[in-house]
């Protein structure tokens, strides 16, 4: 019989073995010509190379944890500990592959519900054990690293057993889920009733409802469906000081909303055990359109007008010139892509920018929305590229994470980061962050490819999502990454943009949080934490600098 608590992902990368995404010839050629990265694929790492420290839990503390959740739900075998040692950022994957700098939890505990979470937190507070909530473990900012802070021991609290639909209120279009429910499970359970949440982060296959809420996640269709913080109506959380929960009401003037405090709390206040979400009937149809814009500025202008005019698509992505060039070079149908590029060139879009628009709804609704988008885009000099590029993007939307494993295995630094700002400042931010990344990597002697796309639209601004690649500096992979990340984060802060639009703060962005919310802001958050988590056991070292 398969073990229901076996790690969902392979311990050193994304997905499970056998789902690899080998790089096509065009990609290998591009790595060689643009990054001087010609490395052969590395063999998968060996689990036994990760040094195993003796679990630091006292016998008494372990016995109390076992009493709270049962012996089979307190685990400290090698695979379980390593599988909870890190999230899935580039730095995490480098550490896991090399076996160096890996921090292991002393044990992993699997509570079955809110009551058991509360009991575990009581034990951990009494025994001075740090607790790291673990949903899908897909954090890319260090959020699940088992840091123990000033405590002698640390447990990872995995929500795998707290999964499923709690209740569906069809009339109010509200669905409550247990915090550990994964993306595919959410959509499967809603689909049985004809509903959808429409929240599709690229990590959808493994991330969880509680993790989304704890990080203020945004999905690929968030322009239309709303980011998770717009979809969460109510939350229930267990904290070391007791339960915090909010009412599922459409609006309230009862003081500053507690809901907002729990959203994005990254496990430092407590464990989100239940989330009530706004859902909607599944759309009857979906339609993709691709357009080429003469330049990034023209594309951003067109998207701004669509958003501000209330005519934005559900999925809106605008690639800059570099991302367009690379995406077309690597597209899976070379003949069709060559024809597309030739057509763009003839129409004067040699360095055009690709926009993908996705529309959900009834046939008539989609037709109306597409017509508005069409006339707007044409006013900005766009040329229509048909549905194929959008449909191809949608088919491959979750593949990037698998490709990343291949790239790292071939000695390539591949990382993403995201931010958001107003429409007025968007282009300056795009220029400055790109220049900071290129400069930082060039100073380390590694030429880089830096690409960006607009990923989410708001009436007042948009988010920018950067992807950068460079040849790894063998032996100094983390220093190289840190230099690029710090340069980009400084550029973001200098431009007055947010240090994170949807990846959250974790450890990686914590040094920049003060610049964004101010010293008093940090102190106010610390004061809340001190009240609900007086011993400070919840996720030490995350969010708060
Ligand atoms: C390949 C890849 C693609 C990604 N794409 C996107 C994307 O498109 N959009 C996006 O927003 N993010 C994306 N992410 C980042 C990540 O998937 C999100 O932050 C996601 O919301 C994390 O969910 P999770 O369940 O995996 O949480 P985890 O990684 O397990 O935890 C994240 C943080 O939340 C805390 N936490 C988790 N569960 C709970 C809980 N129940 N209660 C309290 N605290 C909790 C953890 O302690 C940690 O601090 C991506 C990551 C990867 C690796």
Short mmCIF file of N, CA and C in Angstrom, two decimals, residues 287-449:
data_model
loop_
_atom_site.label_atom_id
_atom_site.label_comp_id
_atom_site.label_asym_id
_atom_site.label_seq_id
_atom_site.Cartn_x
_atom_site.Cartn_y
_atom_site.Cartn_z
N UNK A 287 -11.17 31.27 -24.50
CA UNK A 287 -10.63 31.62 -25.81
C UNK A 287 -9.29 32.34 -25.63
N UNK A 288 -8.31 31.99 -26.44
CA UNK A 288 -6.98 32.61 -26.37
C UNK A 288 -6.73 33.48 -27.58
N UNK A 289 -6.10 34.60 -27.36
CA UNK A 289 -5.66 35.46 -28.46
C UNK A 289 -4.21 35.84 -28.22
N UNK A 290 -3.44 35.92 -29.30
CA UNK A 290 -2.07 36.45 -29.18
C UNK A 290 -1.95 37.65 -30.10
N UNK A 291 -1.19 38.61 -29.63
CA UNK A 291 -0.96 39.84 -30.39
C UNK A 291 0.51 40.19 -30.34
N UNK A 292 0.96 40.89 -31.37
CA UNK A 292 2.30 41.46 -31.30
C UNK A 292 2.16 42.97 -31.18
N UNK A 293 2.89 43.53 -30.22
CA UNK A 293 2.88 44.99 -30.02
C UNK A 293 4.22 45.53 -30.51
N UNK A 294 4.24 46.73 -31.06
CA UNK A 294 5.50 47.23 -31.61
C UNK A 294 6.61 47.35 -30.56
N UNK A 295 6.28 47.62 -29.31
CA UNK A 295 7.30 47.68 -28.26
C UNK A 295 6.61 47.49 -26.90
N UNK A 296 7.43 47.33 -25.84
CA UNK A 296 6.89 47.05 -24.51
C UNK A 296 6.01 48.22 -24.02
N UNK A 297 6.46 49.44 -24.28
CA UNK A 297 5.70 50.61 -23.83
C UNK A 297 4.31 50.66 -24.47
N UNK A 298 4.25 50.35 -25.76
CA UNK A 298 2.95 50.37 -26.45
C UNK A 298 2.04 49.30 -25.87
N UNK A 299 2.63 48.12 -25.58
CA UNK A 299 1.84 47.03 -25.01
C UNK A 299 1.31 47.39 -23.63
N UNK A 300 2.18 47.98 -22.81
CA UNK A 300 1.74 48.35 -21.46
C UNK A 300 0.62 49.40 -21.55
N UNK A 301 0.75 50.32 -22.49
CA UNK A 301 -0.30 51.34 -22.66
C UNK A 301 -1.63 50.70 -23.05
N UNK A 302 -1.57 49.71 -23.93
CA UNK A 302 -2.81 49.05 -24.37
C UNK A 302 -3.46 48.30 -23.22
N UNK A 303 -2.63 47.58 -22.43
CA UNK A 303 -3.19 46.82 -21.30
C UNK A 303 -3.77 47.76 -20.24
N UNK A 304 -3.07 48.88 -20.02
CA UNK A 304 -3.58 49.85 -19.03
C UNK A 304 -4.98 50.34 -19.44
N UNK A 305 -5.13 50.68 -20.70
CA UNK A 305 -6.44 51.19 -21.15
C UNK A 305 -7.52 50.12 -21.03
N UNK A 306 -7.15 48.87 -21.36
CA UNK A 306 -8.14 47.79 -21.22
C UNK A 306 -8.57 47.64 -19.78
N UNK A 307 -7.61 47.63 -18.87
CA UNK A 307 -7.90 47.45 -17.45
C UNK A 307 -8.71 48.63 -16.92
N UNK A 308 -8.27 49.82 -17.22
CA UNK A 308 -8.97 51.00 -16.68
C UNK A 308 -10.35 51.17 -17.32
N UNK A 309 -10.52 50.63 -18.53
CA UNK A 309 -11.83 50.71 -19.19
C UNK A 309 -12.73 49.55 -18.82
N UNK A 310 -12.30 48.70 -17.89
CA UNK A 310 -13.13 47.57 -17.44
C UNK A 310 -13.25 46.48 -18.50
N UNK A 311 -12.27 46.41 -19.42
CA UNK A 311 -12.37 45.42 -20.50
C UNK A 311 -11.18 44.47 -20.52
N UNK A 312 -10.51 44.31 -19.39
CA UNK A 312 -9.30 43.47 -19.36
C UNK A 312 -9.68 42.00 -19.51
N UNK A 313 -8.81 41.22 -20.13
CA UNK A 313 -9.04 39.76 -20.20
C UNK A 313 -8.80 39.12 -18.84
N UNK A 314 -9.12 37.83 -18.71
CA UNK A 314 -8.87 37.14 -17.43
C UNK A 314 -7.38 36.84 -17.28
N UNK A 315 -6.74 36.43 -18.37
CA UNK A 315 -5.28 36.25 -18.36
C UNK A 315 -4.69 37.35 -19.23
N UNK A 316 -3.75 38.10 -18.68
CA UNK A 316 -3.11 39.16 -19.47
C UNK A 316 -1.61 39.09 -19.23
N UNK A 317 -0.87 38.75 -20.26
CA UNK A 317 0.60 38.67 -20.14
C UNK A 317 1.22 39.43 -21.30
N UNK A 318 2.10 40.30 -21.00
CA UNK A 318 2.81 41.04 -22.05
C UNK A 318 4.30 40.81 -21.85
N UNK A 319 4.94 40.11 -22.78
CA UNK A 319 6.38 39.85 -22.68
C UNK A 319 7.15 41.04 -23.23
N UNK A 320 8.28 41.34 -22.62
CA UNK A 320 9.12 42.41 -23.20
C UNK A 320 9.86 41.85 -24.43
N UNK A 321 10.65 42.70 -25.05
CA UNK A 321 11.30 42.31 -26.30
C UNK A 321 12.16 41.06 -26.11
N UNK A 322 12.89 41.00 -25.01
CA UNK A 322 13.80 39.88 -24.77
C UNK A 322 13.03 38.58 -24.51
N UNK A 323 11.98 38.66 -23.69
CA UNK A 323 11.21 37.44 -23.42
C UNK A 323 10.53 36.95 -24.69
N UNK A 324 10.08 37.89 -25.52
CA UNK A 324 9.44 37.50 -26.79
C UNK A 324 10.46 36.79 -27.68
N UNK A 325 11.63 37.37 -27.79
CA UNK A 325 12.67 36.78 -28.64
C UNK A 325 13.00 35.35 -28.19
N UNK A 326 13.20 35.20 -26.87
CA UNK A 326 13.58 33.86 -26.36
C UNK A 326 12.40 32.88 -26.50
N UNK A 327 11.19 33.34 -26.17
CA UNK A 327 10.03 32.42 -26.26
C UNK A 327 9.85 31.94 -27.69
N UNK A 328 10.00 32.83 -28.65
CA UNK A 328 9.82 32.41 -30.04
C UNK A 328 10.95 31.48 -30.47
N UNK A 329 12.16 31.75 -29.97
CA UNK A 329 13.30 30.89 -30.35
C UNK A 329 13.12 29.46 -29.82
N UNK A 330 12.42 29.36 -28.68
CA UNK A 330 12.30 28.04 -28.04
C UNK A 330 10.94 27.38 -28.27
N UNK A 331 10.07 28.02 -29.06
CA UNK A 331 8.71 27.48 -29.23
C UNK A 331 8.76 26.06 -29.79
N UNK A 332 7.72 25.27 -29.43
CA UNK A 332 7.78 23.83 -29.75
C UNK A 332 7.51 23.53 -31.23
N UNK A 333 6.93 24.44 -31.99
CA UNK A 333 6.68 24.17 -33.42
C UNK A 333 7.55 25.11 -34.25
N UNK A 334 8.80 24.73 -34.53
CA UNK A 334 9.73 25.65 -35.19
C UNK A 334 9.20 26.22 -36.51
N UNK A 335 8.54 25.39 -37.34
CA UNK A 335 8.10 25.89 -38.65
C UNK A 335 7.04 26.99 -38.46
N UNK A 336 6.07 26.71 -37.59
CA UNK A 336 5.01 27.69 -37.35
C UNK A 336 5.59 28.96 -36.75
N UNK A 337 6.58 28.81 -35.87
CA UNK A 337 7.17 29.98 -35.22
C UNK A 337 7.97 30.81 -36.22
N UNK A 338 8.68 30.12 -37.13
CA UNK A 338 9.42 30.86 -38.17
C UNK A 338 8.46 31.71 -38.98
N UNK A 339 7.30 31.12 -39.32
CA UNK A 339 6.31 31.85 -40.12
C UNK A 339 5.80 33.06 -39.33
N UNK A 340 5.60 32.85 -38.04
CA UNK A 340 5.10 33.94 -37.18
C UNK A 340 6.10 35.09 -37.12
N UNK A 341 7.38 34.74 -36.98
CA UNK A 341 8.42 35.79 -36.91
C UNK A 341 8.53 36.53 -38.24
N UNK A 342 8.41 35.78 -39.32
CA UNK A 342 8.50 36.42 -40.64
C UNK A 342 7.33 37.41 -40.79
N UNK A 343 6.17 36.98 -40.36
CA UNK A 343 4.98 37.85 -40.45
C UNK A 343 5.18 39.10 -39.60
N UNK A 344 5.71 38.94 -38.38
CA UNK A 344 5.95 40.11 -37.51
C UNK A 344 6.96 41.06 -38.16
N UNK A 345 7.99 40.48 -38.79
CA UNK A 345 9.01 41.32 -39.42
C UNK A 345 8.41 42.11 -40.58
N UNK A 346 7.63 41.45 -41.42
CA UNK A 346 7.02 42.12 -42.57
C UNK A 346 6.17 43.29 -42.10
N UNK A 347 5.50 43.09 -40.94
CA UNK A 347 4.60 44.15 -40.43
C UNK A 347 5.35 45.18 -39.60
N UNK A 348 6.70 45.12 -39.61
CA UNK A 348 7.50 46.13 -38.92
C UNK A 348 7.69 45.87 -37.44
N UNK A 349 7.39 44.62 -36.97
CA UNK A 349 7.56 44.28 -35.54
C UNK A 349 8.78 43.38 -35.36
N UNK A 350 9.92 43.81 -35.91
CA UNK A 350 11.13 42.97 -35.80
C UNK A 350 11.43 42.60 -34.36
N UNK A 351 11.31 43.61 -33.49
CA UNK A 351 11.55 43.36 -32.07
C UNK A 351 10.22 43.56 -31.34
N UNK A 352 9.18 42.90 -31.85
CA UNK A 352 7.85 43.08 -31.26
C UNK A 352 7.73 42.41 -29.91
N UNK A 353 6.66 42.74 -29.20
CA UNK A 353 6.40 42.14 -27.89
C UNK A 353 5.13 41.32 -27.96
N UNK A 354 5.23 40.11 -27.46
CA UNK A 354 4.11 39.18 -27.52
C UNK A 354 3.15 39.40 -26.34
N UNK A 355 1.87 39.51 -26.66
CA UNK A 355 0.85 39.58 -25.59
C UNK A 355 -0.06 38.37 -25.74
N UNK A 356 -0.32 37.72 -24.60
CA UNK A 356 -1.26 36.59 -24.58
C UNK A 356 -2.46 37.04 -23.77
N UNK A 357 -3.64 36.93 -24.36
CA UNK A 357 -4.86 37.29 -23.64
C UNK A 357 -5.76 36.06 -23.56
N UNK A 358 -6.33 35.81 -22.39
CA UNK A 358 -7.24 34.68 -22.22
C UNK A 358 -8.58 35.18 -21.71
N UNK A 359 -9.65 34.70 -22.32
CA UNK A 359 -11.01 35.14 -21.95
C UNK A 359 -11.83 33.93 -21.54
N UNK A 360 -12.49 34.00 -20.39
CA UNK A 360 -13.41 32.95 -19.95
C UNK A 360 -14.82 33.52 -19.95
N UNK A 361 -15.82 32.69 -20.15
CA UNK A 361 -17.21 33.16 -20.06
C UNK A 361 -18.09 32.41 -21.03
N UNK A 362 -19.27 32.98 -21.32
CA UNK A 362 -20.14 32.39 -22.33
C UNK A 362 -19.62 32.85 -23.69
N UNK A 363 -20.06 32.19 -24.74
CA UNK A 363 -19.62 32.56 -26.08
C UNK A 363 -19.87 34.04 -26.36
N UNK A 364 -21.07 34.51 -25.98
CA UNK A 364 -21.44 35.90 -26.29
C UNK A 364 -20.57 36.88 -25.48
N UNK A 365 -20.37 36.55 -24.21
CA UNK A 365 -19.53 37.44 -23.36
C UNK A 365 -18.12 37.53 -23.94
N UNK A 366 -17.57 36.39 -24.31
CA UNK A 366 -16.20 36.38 -24.84
C UNK A 366 -16.13 37.20 -26.12
N UNK A 367 -17.12 37.03 -26.97
CA UNK A 367 -17.11 37.76 -28.25
C UNK A 367 -17.11 39.28 -27.99
N UNK A 368 -17.94 39.70 -27.05
CA UNK A 368 -18.02 41.15 -26.74
C UNK A 368 -16.68 41.67 -26.20
N UNK A 369 -16.09 40.90 -25.27
CA UNK A 369 -14.84 41.34 -24.64
C UNK A 369 -13.68 41.34 -25.63
N UNK A 370 -13.66 40.32 -26.49
CA UNK A 370 -12.57 40.26 -27.48
C UNK A 370 -12.66 41.42 -28.46
N UNK A 371 -13.90 41.79 -28.82
CA UNK A 371 -14.08 42.89 -29.79
C UNK A 371 -13.53 44.19 -29.20
N UNK A 372 -13.81 44.41 -27.91
CA UNK A 372 -13.29 45.64 -27.26
C UNK A 372 -11.77 45.61 -27.21
N UNK A 373 -11.23 44.45 -26.84
CA UNK A 373 -9.78 44.33 -26.75
C UNK A 373 -9.15 44.56 -28.12
N UNK A 374 -9.78 43.99 -29.14
CA UNK A 374 -9.25 44.10 -30.50
C UNK A 374 -9.10 45.57 -30.91
N UNK A 375 -10.16 46.34 -30.72
CA UNK A 375 -10.09 47.73 -31.21
C UNK A 375 -9.07 48.52 -30.38
N UNK A 376 -8.98 48.22 -29.08
CA UNK A 376 -7.99 48.90 -28.24
C UNK A 376 -6.57 48.56 -28.69
N UNK A 377 -6.30 47.27 -28.88
CA UNK A 377 -4.94 46.85 -29.23
C UNK A 377 -4.53 47.42 -30.59
N UNK A 378 -5.48 47.42 -31.53
CA UNK A 378 -5.14 47.95 -32.87
C UNK A 378 -4.78 49.42 -32.79
N UNK A 379 -5.45 50.14 -31.92
CA UNK A 379 -5.12 51.57 -31.75
C UNK A 379 -3.67 51.75 -31.31
N UNK A 380 -3.13 50.73 -30.61
CA UNK A 380 -1.74 50.81 -30.12
C UNK A 380 -0.77 50.12 -31.08
N UNK A 381 -1.21 49.87 -32.29
CA UNK A 381 -0.31 49.32 -33.30
C UNK A 381 -0.13 47.82 -33.24
N UNK A 382 -1.05 47.10 -32.55
CA UNK A 382 -0.89 45.65 -32.41
C UNK A 382 -1.29 44.92 -33.68
N UNK A 383 -0.64 43.77 -33.93
CA UNK A 383 -1.09 42.92 -35.02
C UNK A 383 -1.49 41.56 -34.45
N UNK A 384 -2.59 41.01 -34.99
CA UNK A 384 -3.15 39.77 -34.45
C UNK A 384 -2.31 38.58 -34.89
N UNK A 385 -2.04 37.67 -33.94
CA UNK A 385 -1.25 36.47 -34.25
C UNK A 385 -2.11 35.20 -34.12
N UNK A 386 -3.40 35.36 -33.89
CA UNK A 386 -4.29 34.19 -33.82
C UNK A 386 -4.28 33.52 -32.46
N UNK A 387 -5.05 32.41 -32.34
CA UNK A 387 -5.17 31.75 -31.02
C UNK A 387 -4.02 30.80 -30.69
N UNK A 388 -3.25 30.34 -31.68
CA UNK A 388 -2.30 29.24 -31.42
C UNK A 388 -1.24 29.56 -30.35
N UNK A 389 -0.58 30.73 -30.41
CA UNK A 389 0.46 30.96 -29.38
C UNK A 389 -0.12 30.95 -27.95
N UNK A 390 -1.33 31.49 -27.77
CA UNK A 390 -1.95 31.51 -26.44
C UNK A 390 -2.31 30.11 -25.99
N UNK A 391 -2.88 29.33 -26.90
CA UNK A 391 -3.27 27.95 -26.54
C UNK A 391 -2.02 27.14 -26.20
N UNK A 392 -0.93 27.37 -26.95
CA UNK A 392 0.33 26.64 -26.68
C UNK A 392 0.86 27.04 -25.30
N UNK A 393 0.80 28.34 -24.98
CA UNK A 393 1.25 28.79 -23.66
C UNK A 393 0.42 28.12 -22.57
N UNK A 394 -0.90 28.06 -22.77
CA UNK A 394 -1.78 27.49 -21.73
C UNK A 394 -1.48 26.00 -21.53
N UNK A 395 -1.19 25.30 -22.62
CA UNK A 395 -0.88 23.86 -22.50
C UNK A 395 0.40 23.64 -21.70
N UNK A 396 1.35 24.57 -21.85
CA UNK A 396 2.67 24.38 -21.22
C UNK A 396 2.81 25.23 -19.96
N UNK A 397 1.70 25.74 -19.42
CA UNK A 397 1.79 26.76 -18.36
C UNK A 397 2.48 26.27 -17.08
N UNK A 398 2.43 24.97 -16.82
CA UNK A 398 3.06 24.47 -15.59
C UNK A 398 4.43 23.83 -15.85
N UNK A 399 4.88 23.89 -17.11
CA UNK A 399 6.08 23.15 -17.50
C UNK A 399 7.38 23.84 -17.06
N UNK A 400 7.31 25.18 -16.88
CA UNK A 400 8.52 25.94 -16.56
C UNK A 400 9.27 25.39 -15.36
N UNK A 401 8.53 24.90 -14.38
CA UNK A 401 9.17 24.41 -13.16
C UNK A 401 9.99 23.15 -13.44
N UNK A 402 9.52 22.32 -14.37
CA UNK A 402 10.26 21.09 -14.72
C UNK A 402 11.49 21.46 -15.54
N UNK A 403 11.33 22.47 -16.43
CA UNK A 403 12.46 22.91 -17.26
C UNK A 403 13.57 23.45 -16.38
N UNK A 404 13.18 24.11 -15.29
CA UNK A 404 14.17 24.69 -14.39
C UNK A 404 15.13 23.62 -13.85
N UNK A 405 14.58 22.45 -13.49
CA UNK A 405 15.45 21.36 -13.01
C UNK A 405 16.48 20.98 -14.06
N UNK A 406 16.03 20.93 -15.33
CA UNK A 406 16.95 20.57 -16.41
C UNK A 406 18.07 21.61 -16.53
N UNK A 407 17.67 22.88 -16.45
CA UNK A 407 18.66 23.95 -16.60
C UNK A 407 19.68 23.91 -15.47
N UNK A 408 19.20 23.78 -14.25
CA UNK A 408 20.14 23.75 -13.11
C UNK A 408 21.07 22.55 -13.26
N UNK A 409 20.51 21.43 -13.69
CA UNK A 409 21.32 20.22 -13.89
C UNK A 409 22.41 20.43 -14.93
N UNK A 410 22.24 21.41 -15.80
CA UNK A 410 23.25 21.70 -16.82
C UNK A 410 24.11 22.91 -16.45
N UNK A 411 24.05 23.31 -15.18
CA UNK A 411 24.94 24.36 -14.71
C UNK A 411 24.46 25.76 -15.05
N UNK A 412 23.14 25.95 -15.10
CA UNK A 412 22.60 27.27 -15.42
C UNK A 412 21.92 27.87 -14.18
N UNK A 413 22.25 29.12 -13.90
CA UNK A 413 21.50 29.86 -12.87
C UNK A 413 20.19 30.28 -13.52
N UNK A 414 19.07 29.89 -12.94
CA UNK A 414 17.77 30.31 -13.49
C UNK A 414 16.90 30.73 -12.32
N UNK A 415 16.47 31.96 -12.33
CA UNK A 415 15.73 32.49 -11.17
C UNK A 415 14.66 33.46 -11.66
N UNK A 416 13.63 33.62 -10.86
CA UNK A 416 12.57 34.59 -11.19
C UNK A 416 12.37 35.51 -9.99
N UNK A 417 11.90 36.72 -10.24
CA UNK A 417 11.49 37.60 -9.15
C UNK A 417 10.40 38.52 -9.65
N UNK A 418 9.64 39.07 -8.74
CA UNK A 418 8.45 39.81 -9.14
C UNK A 418 8.26 41.04 -8.27
N UNK A 419 7.60 42.02 -8.82
CA UNK A 419 7.36 43.27 -8.11
C UNK A 419 6.13 43.93 -8.73
N UNK A 420 5.73 45.06 -8.20
CA UNK A 420 4.59 45.78 -8.80
C UNK A 420 4.75 47.26 -8.52
N UNK A 421 4.22 48.05 -9.43
CA UNK A 421 4.25 49.49 -9.23
C UNK A 421 3.11 50.14 -10.01
N UNK A 422 3.07 51.45 -9.98
CA UNK A 422 2.01 52.17 -10.70
C UNK A 422 2.31 52.18 -12.20
N UNK A 423 1.27 52.49 -12.97
CA UNK A 423 1.48 52.58 -14.43
C UNK A 423 2.52 53.66 -14.75
N UNK A 424 2.48 54.76 -13.97
CA UNK A 424 3.41 55.86 -14.25
C UNK A 424 4.86 55.40 -14.17
N UNK A 425 5.16 54.50 -13.21
CA UNK A 425 6.56 54.13 -12.96
C UNK A 425 6.96 52.79 -13.58
N UNK A 426 6.04 52.17 -14.28
CA UNK A 426 6.28 50.79 -14.72
C UNK A 426 7.51 50.66 -15.63
N UNK A 427 7.63 51.56 -16.57
CA UNK A 427 8.72 51.42 -17.54
C UNK A 427 10.09 51.69 -16.91
N UNK A 428 10.13 52.65 -15.99
CA UNK A 428 11.40 52.94 -15.31
C UNK A 428 11.80 51.72 -14.46
N UNK A 429 10.83 51.15 -13.79
CA UNK A 429 11.11 49.96 -12.98
C UNK A 429 11.64 48.83 -13.86
N UNK A 430 10.99 48.62 -14.98
CA UNK A 430 11.41 47.58 -15.92
C UNK A 430 12.86 47.81 -16.35
N UNK A 431 13.18 49.03 -16.69
CA UNK A 431 14.54 49.37 -17.14
C UNK A 431 15.55 49.16 -16.00
N UNK A 432 15.23 49.68 -14.81
CA UNK A 432 16.21 49.68 -13.72
C UNK A 432 16.49 48.28 -13.18
N UNK A 433 15.44 47.47 -13.02
CA UNK A 433 15.67 46.11 -12.48
C UNK A 433 16.45 45.27 -13.50
N UNK A 434 16.08 45.42 -14.76
CA UNK A 434 16.80 44.69 -15.81
C UNK A 434 18.28 45.08 -15.81
N UNK A 435 18.54 46.38 -15.71
CA UNK A 435 19.94 46.85 -15.73
C UNK A 435 20.68 46.35 -14.49
N UNK A 436 20.00 46.35 -13.35
CA UNK A 436 20.65 45.90 -12.11
C UNK A 436 21.05 44.43 -12.22
N UNK A 437 20.16 43.61 -12.76
CA UNK A 437 20.46 42.18 -12.90
C UNK A 437 21.61 41.94 -13.89
N UNK A 438 21.51 42.60 -15.04
CA UNK A 438 22.58 42.42 -16.05
C UNK A 438 23.92 42.88 -15.49
N UNK A 439 23.90 44.04 -14.80
CA UNK A 439 25.15 44.59 -14.25
C UNK A 439 25.74 43.67 -13.20
N UNK A 440 24.91 43.19 -12.28
CA UNK A 440 25.42 42.34 -11.19
C UNK A 440 26.02 41.06 -11.75
N UNK A 441 25.38 40.47 -12.75
CA UNK A 441 25.89 39.21 -13.29
C UNK A 441 27.12 39.45 -14.17
N UNK A 442 27.13 40.57 -14.89
CA UNK A 442 28.31 40.88 -15.72
C UNK A 442 29.54 41.10 -14.82
N UNK A 443 29.32 41.74 -13.68
CA UNK A 443 30.45 41.99 -12.76
C UNK A 443 31.05 40.66 -12.27
N UNK A 444 30.26 39.61 -12.29
CA UNK A 444 30.80 38.30 -11.87
C UNK A 444 31.28 37.50 -13.08
N UNK A 445 31.30 38.17 -14.22
CA UNK A 445 31.87 37.54 -15.42
C UNK A 445 30.94 36.57 -16.11
N UNK A 446 29.63 36.67 -15.81
CA UNK A 446 28.70 35.75 -16.47
C UNK A 446 27.64 36.55 -17.22
N UNK A 447 27.70 36.56 -18.56
CA UNK A 447 26.67 37.26 -19.32
C UNK A 447 25.30 36.65 -19.00
N UNK A 448 24.27 37.48 -19.07
CA UNK A 448 22.95 37.01 -18.64
C UNK A 448 21.89 37.28 -19.69
N UNK A 449 20.86 36.47 -19.66
CA UNK A 449 19.63 36.77 -20.39
C UNK A 449 18.63 37.21 -19.33
#
